[in-house]
XYZ file of C-alpha atoms in Angstrom:
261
model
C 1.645 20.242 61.724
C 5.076 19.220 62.058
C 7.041 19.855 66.005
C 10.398 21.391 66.193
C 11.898 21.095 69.876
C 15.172 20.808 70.001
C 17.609 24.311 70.087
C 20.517 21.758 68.227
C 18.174 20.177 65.380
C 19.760 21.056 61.951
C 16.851 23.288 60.955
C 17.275 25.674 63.890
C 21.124 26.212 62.906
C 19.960 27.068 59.480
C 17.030 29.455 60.441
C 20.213 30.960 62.725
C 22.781 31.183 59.420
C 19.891 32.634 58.072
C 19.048 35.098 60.373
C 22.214 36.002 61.459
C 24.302 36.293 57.666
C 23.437 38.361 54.534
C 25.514 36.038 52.171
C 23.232 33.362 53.515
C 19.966 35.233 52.478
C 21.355 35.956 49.608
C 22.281 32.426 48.621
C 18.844 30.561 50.169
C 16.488 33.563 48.434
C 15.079 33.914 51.805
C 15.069 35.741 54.823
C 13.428 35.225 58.623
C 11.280 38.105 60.483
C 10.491 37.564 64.090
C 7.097 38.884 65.756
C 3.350 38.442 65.550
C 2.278 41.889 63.452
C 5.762 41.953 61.217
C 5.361 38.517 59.479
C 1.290 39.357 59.264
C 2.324 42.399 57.557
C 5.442 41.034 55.474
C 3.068 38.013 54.609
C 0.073 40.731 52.639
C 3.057 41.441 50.306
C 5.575 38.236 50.212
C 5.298 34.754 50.037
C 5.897 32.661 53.188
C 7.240 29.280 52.967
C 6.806 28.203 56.596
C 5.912 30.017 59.836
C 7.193 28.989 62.895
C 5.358 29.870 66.414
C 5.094 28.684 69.994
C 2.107 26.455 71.442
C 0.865 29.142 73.314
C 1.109 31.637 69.786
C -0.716 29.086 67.921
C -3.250 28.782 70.574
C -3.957 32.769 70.929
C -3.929 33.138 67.049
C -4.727 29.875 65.273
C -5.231 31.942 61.870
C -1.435 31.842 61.856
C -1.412 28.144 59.963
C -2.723 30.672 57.182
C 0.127 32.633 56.678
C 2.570 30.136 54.870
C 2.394 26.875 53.194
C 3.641 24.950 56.449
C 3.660 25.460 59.906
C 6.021 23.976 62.930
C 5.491 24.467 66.289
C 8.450 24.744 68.383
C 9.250 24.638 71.999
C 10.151 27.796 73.940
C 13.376 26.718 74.009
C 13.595 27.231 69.778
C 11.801 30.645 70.225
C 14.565 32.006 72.162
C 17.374 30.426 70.200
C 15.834 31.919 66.999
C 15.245 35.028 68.514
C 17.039 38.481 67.243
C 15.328 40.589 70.561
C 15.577 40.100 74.265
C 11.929 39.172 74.619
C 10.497 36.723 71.555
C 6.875 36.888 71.185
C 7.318 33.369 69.856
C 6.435 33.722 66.025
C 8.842 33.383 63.323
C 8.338 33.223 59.326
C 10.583 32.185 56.559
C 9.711 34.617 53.627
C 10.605 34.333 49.510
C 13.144 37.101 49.100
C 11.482 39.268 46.034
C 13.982 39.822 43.233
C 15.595 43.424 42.616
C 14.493 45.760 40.012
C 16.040 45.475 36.981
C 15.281 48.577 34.914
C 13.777 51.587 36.704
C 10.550 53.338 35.830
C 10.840 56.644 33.639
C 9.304 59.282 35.489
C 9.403 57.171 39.182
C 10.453 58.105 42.200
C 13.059 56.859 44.506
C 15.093 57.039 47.753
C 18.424 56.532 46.592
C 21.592 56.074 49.593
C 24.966 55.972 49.425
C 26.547 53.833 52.535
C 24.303 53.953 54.806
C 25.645 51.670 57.291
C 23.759 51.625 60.059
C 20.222 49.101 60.053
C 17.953 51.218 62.358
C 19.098 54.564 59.755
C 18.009 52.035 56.807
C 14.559 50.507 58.131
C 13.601 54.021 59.217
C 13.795 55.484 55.693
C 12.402 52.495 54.119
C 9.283 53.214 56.568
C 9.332 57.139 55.450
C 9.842 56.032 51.556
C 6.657 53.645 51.487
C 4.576 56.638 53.838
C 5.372 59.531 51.682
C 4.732 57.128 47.952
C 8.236 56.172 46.887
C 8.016 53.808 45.006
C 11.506 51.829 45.242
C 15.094 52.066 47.409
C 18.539 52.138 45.619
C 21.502 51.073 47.225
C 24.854 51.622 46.389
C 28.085 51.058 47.939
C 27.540 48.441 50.256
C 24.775 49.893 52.353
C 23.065 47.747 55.336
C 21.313 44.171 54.273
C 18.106 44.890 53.665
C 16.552 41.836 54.839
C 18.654 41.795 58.265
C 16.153 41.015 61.732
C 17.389 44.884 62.306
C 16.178 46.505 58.691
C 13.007 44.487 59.160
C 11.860 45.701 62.671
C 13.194 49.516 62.254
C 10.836 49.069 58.750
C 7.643 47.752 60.078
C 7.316 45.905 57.022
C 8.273 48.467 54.174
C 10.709 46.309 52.798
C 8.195 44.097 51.634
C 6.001 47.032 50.130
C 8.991 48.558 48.011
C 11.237 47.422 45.032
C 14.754 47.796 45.583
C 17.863 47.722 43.493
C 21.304 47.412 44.531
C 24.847 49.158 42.691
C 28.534 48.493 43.488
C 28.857 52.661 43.419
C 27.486 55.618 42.891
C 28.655 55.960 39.328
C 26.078 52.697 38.692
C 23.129 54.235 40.415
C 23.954 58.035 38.011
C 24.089 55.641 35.042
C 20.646 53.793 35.975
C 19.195 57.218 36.967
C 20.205 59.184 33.600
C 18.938 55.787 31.325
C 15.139 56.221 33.146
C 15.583 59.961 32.915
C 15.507 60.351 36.745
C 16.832 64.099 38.459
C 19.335 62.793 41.258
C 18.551 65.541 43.982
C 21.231 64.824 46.698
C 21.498 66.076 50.458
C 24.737 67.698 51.189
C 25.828 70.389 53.579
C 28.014 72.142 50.959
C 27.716 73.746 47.544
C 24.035 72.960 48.007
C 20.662 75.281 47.040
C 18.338 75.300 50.210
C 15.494 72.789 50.163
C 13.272 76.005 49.744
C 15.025 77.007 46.487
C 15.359 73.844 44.906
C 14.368 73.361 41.040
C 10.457 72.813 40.754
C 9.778 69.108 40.073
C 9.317 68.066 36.465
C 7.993 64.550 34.613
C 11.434 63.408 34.262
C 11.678 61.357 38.027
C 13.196 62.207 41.364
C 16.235 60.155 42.808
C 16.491 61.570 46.656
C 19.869 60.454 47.844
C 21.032 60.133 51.304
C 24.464 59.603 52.725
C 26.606 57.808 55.018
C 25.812 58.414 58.719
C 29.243 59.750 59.881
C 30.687 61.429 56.660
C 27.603 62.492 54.326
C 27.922 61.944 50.352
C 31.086 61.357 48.574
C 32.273 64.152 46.526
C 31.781 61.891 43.758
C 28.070 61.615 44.550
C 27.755 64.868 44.921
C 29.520 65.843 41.633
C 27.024 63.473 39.556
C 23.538 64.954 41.122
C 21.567 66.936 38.849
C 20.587 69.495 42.271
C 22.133 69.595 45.317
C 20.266 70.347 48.229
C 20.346 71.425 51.849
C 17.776 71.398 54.406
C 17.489 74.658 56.622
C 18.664 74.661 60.167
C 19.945 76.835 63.069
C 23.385 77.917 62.740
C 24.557 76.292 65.715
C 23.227 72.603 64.361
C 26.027 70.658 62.575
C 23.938 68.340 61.056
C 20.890 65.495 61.261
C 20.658 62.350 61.438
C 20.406 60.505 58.048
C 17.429 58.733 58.795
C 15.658 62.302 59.957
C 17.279 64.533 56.810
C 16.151 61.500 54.064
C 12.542 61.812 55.967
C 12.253 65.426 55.937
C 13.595 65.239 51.962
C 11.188 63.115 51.371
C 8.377 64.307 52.821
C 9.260 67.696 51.040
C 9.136 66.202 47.517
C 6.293 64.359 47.601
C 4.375 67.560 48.873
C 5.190 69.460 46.098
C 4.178 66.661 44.088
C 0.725 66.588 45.471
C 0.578 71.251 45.363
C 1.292 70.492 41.297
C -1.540 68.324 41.110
């Protein structure tokens, strides 16, 4: 087992890059999650190529040596410089980034967003897509990293447990959709059919897509859905959150997937 002590060694400034930039991710094929049941849960589903935890970590849980190919134990000093929280638990892991989808599944179904900016929005419907049996996330139009410490924790894992694919816009994603015969149901506050009276699901695939925080869908998204949909409120409630609408949406379809069974 190899020691890593010092906060200035080259490897801790790379783990940082790493942590801290998306381009860097995307160029290494890797990304780093922080905390003892994340990277036990990331590691079911992805490879890891080293774990990194405290003495006293390694101690409590020596089964951690099992998780990756090769372990480093650094000082406390490391821990907190690698650290994306205010308290570190001391456990870090360097995962294989899995490789996007390439052709989507006829008949599949998706959570598809459009912009969503915000990481805590994006990890929380990644955690509602893998509970309610989505199979895969598309992303168009430059939506949150999905391997940032932020997407990682608000996901408890689900990014490792879904496929994802990623568009410049939302003319891509229609194109991808209408090629695996997917329906593109999108949420929208106007021109929409209420959740209640949307079309009856079919064999052809469900796209559910979610927009940005602040502004909702483009027009342009909205104009290439097959349904448009709306989920009931009060009068005097402008709107949800994205995470909570894309939740509710979801949960929704894949009920009356399981009723047609």
């Amino acid at each position: 087992m190899q020691r890593l002590q010092s906060r200035t060694a080259e490897k801790v400034k790379a783990l940082c890059r790493l942590r801290d930039s998306a381009k860097e991710r995307a160029e290494t094929g890797g990304f780093l999650a922080e905390g003892l049941r994340l990277c036990r849960d990331i590691a079911q589903y992805l490879p890891a190529r080293e774990l990194y935890a405290t003495e006293k970590m390694l101690s409590e849980h020596p089964e951690l040596t099992n998780l990756a190919a090769q372990t480093f134990e650094i000082s406390d000093a490391v821990a907190e410089k690698l650290s994306d929280t205010k308290t570190t638990q001391g456990v870090f892991a360097l995962f294989e980034r899995p490789a996007p989808l390439e052709t989507l599944r006829s008949g599949g179904r998706y959570l598809a967003l459009e912009h969503v900016q915000d990481p805590a929005n994006l990890g929380a419907l990644l955690r509602s897509a893998s509970a309610f049996g989505f199979e895969g996330v598309l992303l168009c139009s430059h939506c949150a990293d999905w391997f940032s410490p932020k997407v990682l924790r608000a996901g408890m894992g689900a990014v490792a447990k879904l496929r994802y694919a990623c568009y410049d816009d939302v003319n891509e994603l229609a194109k991808a959709l209408r090629a695996a015969n997917i329906a593109l149901y999108a949420a929208a506050l106007e021109r929409a059919v209420s959740l209640e009276q949307a079309p009856a699901l079919t064999d052809a695939g469900l796209a559910v897509l979610i927009g940005n925080e602040g502004n909702g869908l483009t027009d342009e998204a909205v104009a290439l859905a097959d349904v448009t949909v709306r989920i009931p409120m009060m009068p005097n409630v402008e709107s949800l959150n994205a995470a909570v609408a894309g939740s509710i949406l979801l949960w929704h379809f894949r009920s009356l997937e399981e009723a047609a069974q």
